[in-house]
Coordinates of C-alpha atoms in Angstrom, one line a residue:
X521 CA 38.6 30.4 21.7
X522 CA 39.3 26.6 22.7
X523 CA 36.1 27.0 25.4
X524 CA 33.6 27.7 21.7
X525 CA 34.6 23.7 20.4
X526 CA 33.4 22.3 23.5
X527 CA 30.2 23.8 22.9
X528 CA 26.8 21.7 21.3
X529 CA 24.2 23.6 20.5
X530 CA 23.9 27.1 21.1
X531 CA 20.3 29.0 21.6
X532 CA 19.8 32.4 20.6
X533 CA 16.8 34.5 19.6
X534 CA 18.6 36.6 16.8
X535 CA 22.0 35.9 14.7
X536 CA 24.7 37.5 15.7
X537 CA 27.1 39.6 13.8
X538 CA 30.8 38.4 13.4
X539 CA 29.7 35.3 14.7
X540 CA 33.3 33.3 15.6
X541 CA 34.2 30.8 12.9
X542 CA 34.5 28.6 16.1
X543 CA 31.3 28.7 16.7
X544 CA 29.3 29.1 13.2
X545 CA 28.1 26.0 12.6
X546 CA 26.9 25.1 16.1
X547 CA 24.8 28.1 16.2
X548 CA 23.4 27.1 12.0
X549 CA 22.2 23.7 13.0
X550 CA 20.8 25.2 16.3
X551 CA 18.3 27.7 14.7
X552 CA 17.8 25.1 11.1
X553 CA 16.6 22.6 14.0
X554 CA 14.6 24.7 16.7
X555 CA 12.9 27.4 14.2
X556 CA 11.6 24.9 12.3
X557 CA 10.4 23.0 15.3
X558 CA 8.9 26.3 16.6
X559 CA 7.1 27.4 13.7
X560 CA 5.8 23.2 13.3
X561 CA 4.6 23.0 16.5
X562 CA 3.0 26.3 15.9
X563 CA 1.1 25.8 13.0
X564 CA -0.5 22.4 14.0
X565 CA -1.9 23.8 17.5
X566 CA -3.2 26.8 15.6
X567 CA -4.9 24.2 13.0
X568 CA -6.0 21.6 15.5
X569 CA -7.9 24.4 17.1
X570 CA -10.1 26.0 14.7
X571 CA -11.3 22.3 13.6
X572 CA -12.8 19.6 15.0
X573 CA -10.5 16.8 14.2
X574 CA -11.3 13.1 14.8
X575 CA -8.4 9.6 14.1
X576 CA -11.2 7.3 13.8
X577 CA -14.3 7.1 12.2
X578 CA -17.6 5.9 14.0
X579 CA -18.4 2.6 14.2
X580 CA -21.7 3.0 12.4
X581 CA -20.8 1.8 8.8
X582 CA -23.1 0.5 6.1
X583 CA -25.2 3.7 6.2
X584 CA -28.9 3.9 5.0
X585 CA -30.4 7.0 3.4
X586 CA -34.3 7.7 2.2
X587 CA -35.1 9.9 -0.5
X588 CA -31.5 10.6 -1.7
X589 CA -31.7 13.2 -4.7
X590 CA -29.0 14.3 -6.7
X591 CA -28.2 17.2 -9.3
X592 CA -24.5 17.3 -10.4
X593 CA -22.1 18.6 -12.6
X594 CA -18.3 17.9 -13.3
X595 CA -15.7 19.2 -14.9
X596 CA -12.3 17.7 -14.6
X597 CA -8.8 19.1 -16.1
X598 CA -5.4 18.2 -16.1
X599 CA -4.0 21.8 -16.3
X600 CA -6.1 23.6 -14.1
X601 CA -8.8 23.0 -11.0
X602 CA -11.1 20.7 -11.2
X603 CA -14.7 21.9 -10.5
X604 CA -17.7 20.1 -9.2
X605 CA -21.3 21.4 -8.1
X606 CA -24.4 20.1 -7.0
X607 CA -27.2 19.8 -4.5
X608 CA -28.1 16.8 -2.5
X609 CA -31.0 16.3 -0.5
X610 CA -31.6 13.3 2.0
X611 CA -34.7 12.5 3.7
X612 CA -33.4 10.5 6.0
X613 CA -30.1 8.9 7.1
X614 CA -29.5 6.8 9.4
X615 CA -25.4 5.7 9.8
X616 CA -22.0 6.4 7.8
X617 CA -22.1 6.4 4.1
X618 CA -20.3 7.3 1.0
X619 CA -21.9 9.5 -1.5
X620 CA -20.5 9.4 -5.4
X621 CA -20.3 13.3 -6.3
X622 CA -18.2 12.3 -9.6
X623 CA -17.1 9.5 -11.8
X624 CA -14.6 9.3 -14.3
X625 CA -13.7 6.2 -16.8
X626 CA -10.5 8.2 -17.7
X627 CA -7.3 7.3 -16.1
X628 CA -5.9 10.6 -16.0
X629 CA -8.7 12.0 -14.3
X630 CA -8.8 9.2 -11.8
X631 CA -6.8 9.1 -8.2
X632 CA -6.0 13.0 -7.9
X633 CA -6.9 15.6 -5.4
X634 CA -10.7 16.6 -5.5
X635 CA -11.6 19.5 -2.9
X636 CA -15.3 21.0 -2.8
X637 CA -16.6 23.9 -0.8
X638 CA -20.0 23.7 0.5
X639 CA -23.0 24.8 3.0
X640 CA -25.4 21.8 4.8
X641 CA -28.8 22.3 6.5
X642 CA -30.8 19.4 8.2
X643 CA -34.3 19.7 9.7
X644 CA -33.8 17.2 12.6
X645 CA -31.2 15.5 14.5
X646 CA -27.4 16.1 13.3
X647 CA -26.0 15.3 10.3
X648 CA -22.1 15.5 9.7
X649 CA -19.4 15.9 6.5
X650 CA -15.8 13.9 7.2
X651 CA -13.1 15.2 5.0
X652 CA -10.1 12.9 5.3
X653 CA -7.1 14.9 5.9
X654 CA -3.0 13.8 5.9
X655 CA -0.7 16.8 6.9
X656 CA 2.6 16.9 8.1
X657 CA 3.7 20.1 10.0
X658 CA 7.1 19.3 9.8
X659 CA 7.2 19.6 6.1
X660 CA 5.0 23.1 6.1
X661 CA 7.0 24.6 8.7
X662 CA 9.9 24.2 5.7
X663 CA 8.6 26.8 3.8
X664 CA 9.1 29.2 6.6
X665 CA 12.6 28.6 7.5
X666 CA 16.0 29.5 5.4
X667 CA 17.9 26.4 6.0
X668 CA 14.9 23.4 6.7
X669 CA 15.8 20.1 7.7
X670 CA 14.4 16.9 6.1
X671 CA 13.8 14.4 9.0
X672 CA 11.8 15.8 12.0
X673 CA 13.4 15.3 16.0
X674 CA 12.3 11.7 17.1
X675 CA 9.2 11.6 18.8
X676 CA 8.3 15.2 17.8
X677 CA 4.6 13.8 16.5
X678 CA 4.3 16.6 13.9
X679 CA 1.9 15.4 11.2
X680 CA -1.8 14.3 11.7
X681 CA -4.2 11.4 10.3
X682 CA -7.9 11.6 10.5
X683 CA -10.9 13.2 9.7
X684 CA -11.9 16.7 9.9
X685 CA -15.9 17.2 10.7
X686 CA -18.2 19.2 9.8
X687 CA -21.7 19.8 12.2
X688 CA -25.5 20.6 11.1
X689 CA -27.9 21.2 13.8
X690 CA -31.2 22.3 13.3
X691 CA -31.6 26.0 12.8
X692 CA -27.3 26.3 12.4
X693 CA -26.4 25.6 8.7
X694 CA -22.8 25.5 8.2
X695 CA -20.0 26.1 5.6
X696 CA -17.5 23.2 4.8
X697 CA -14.7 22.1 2.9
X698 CA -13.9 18.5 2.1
X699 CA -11.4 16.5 0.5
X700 CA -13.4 13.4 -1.9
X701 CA -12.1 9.6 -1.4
X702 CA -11.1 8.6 -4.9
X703 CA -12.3 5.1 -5.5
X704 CA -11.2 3.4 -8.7
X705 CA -13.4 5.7 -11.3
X706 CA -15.6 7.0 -8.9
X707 CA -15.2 10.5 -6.2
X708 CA -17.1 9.8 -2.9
X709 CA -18.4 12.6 -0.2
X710 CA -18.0 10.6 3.1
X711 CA -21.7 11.8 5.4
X712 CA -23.4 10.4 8.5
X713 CA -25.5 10.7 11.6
X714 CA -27.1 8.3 14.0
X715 CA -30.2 9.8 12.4
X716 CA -30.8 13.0 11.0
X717 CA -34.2 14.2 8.9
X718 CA -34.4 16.9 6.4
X719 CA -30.6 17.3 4.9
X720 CA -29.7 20.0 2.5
X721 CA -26.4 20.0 1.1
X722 CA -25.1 22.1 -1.8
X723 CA -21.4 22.2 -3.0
X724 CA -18.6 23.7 -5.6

């Protein structure tokens, strides 16, 4: 059995049975590390391609809109989901802006995780929802594996930064789901186009 020690990783597709003592914790750290990996790997290429997923925003801050009418209501809660609705409608808009969907002047209301569901329409040109996004694969893929590993293999560029967009065209409404940017007491919506006429947005 001395030809098992000089072993240093072992890579299998199933455990064994009556694995050698020799070898048992070779073959552990082997499937802890690459499973993991596998299933990481996995789940970011599967999200990465039903999205279209953006690092940077546009350049075109300091957005202007025409005609911006809101109707809104908020309900926020500690122990269970938070729930906003509402309808906006836009004339016009013309660049990147933020749009306040909620405010709160209590504390422990302020700074948490706000997600709303919604469907836009625009009548001319395109208009687009950002949803800022922060996930690490590495972490998910822990849930999936029996023995998961803290720190991620160096250089394995499993987690993600950026902005998640949502398209209208004329004549193609679409479904969306966003993640607010909590600012001090306020929750924005985060919307642009280079120009886009006629924009219909409703949310929960």
């Amino acid at each position: 059995m001395a030809e098992l020690k000089q072993l240093q990783k072992v890579q299998v597709q199933r455990q064994p049975k009556n694995l050698p003592s020799e070898l048992a914790d070779k073959f552990v750290a082997a499937i802890r590390e690459d499973s993991q990996l596998a299933i990481a790997k996995d789940l970011m290429q599967k999200y990465l391609d039903g999205v279209h997923f953006i690092e940077e925003l546009p350049k075109s801050v300091n957005g202007k809109a025409l005609g911006l009418r809101k109707d809104s209501s908020q309900r926020f809660s500690l122990s269970g989901k938070s729930e906003l609705s509402g309808e906006i409608h836009i004339d016009e808009i013309q660049g990147l802006m933020r749009i306040r969907l909620a405010q709160s002047d209590n504390l422990l209301y302020q700074q948490r995780r706000v997600q709303i569901t919604g469907r836009i329409s625009v009548t001319d040109g395109v208009f687009r929802v950002y949803s800022p996004v922060n996930m690490n694969f590495w972490q998910m893929a822990a849930l999936f594996v029996d023995h998961p590993r803290k720190q991620a293999p160096v250089n394995s560029n499993l987690s993600i930064t950026g902005f998640i967009v949502h398209e209208a065209r004329p004549g193609q409404p679409v479904t969306f789901l966003a993640n607010l940017i909590p600012m001090a007491d306020r929750y924005l919506l985060l919307v642009g186009a280079d120009r886009a006429i006629g924009v219909n947005i409703t949310y929960q």
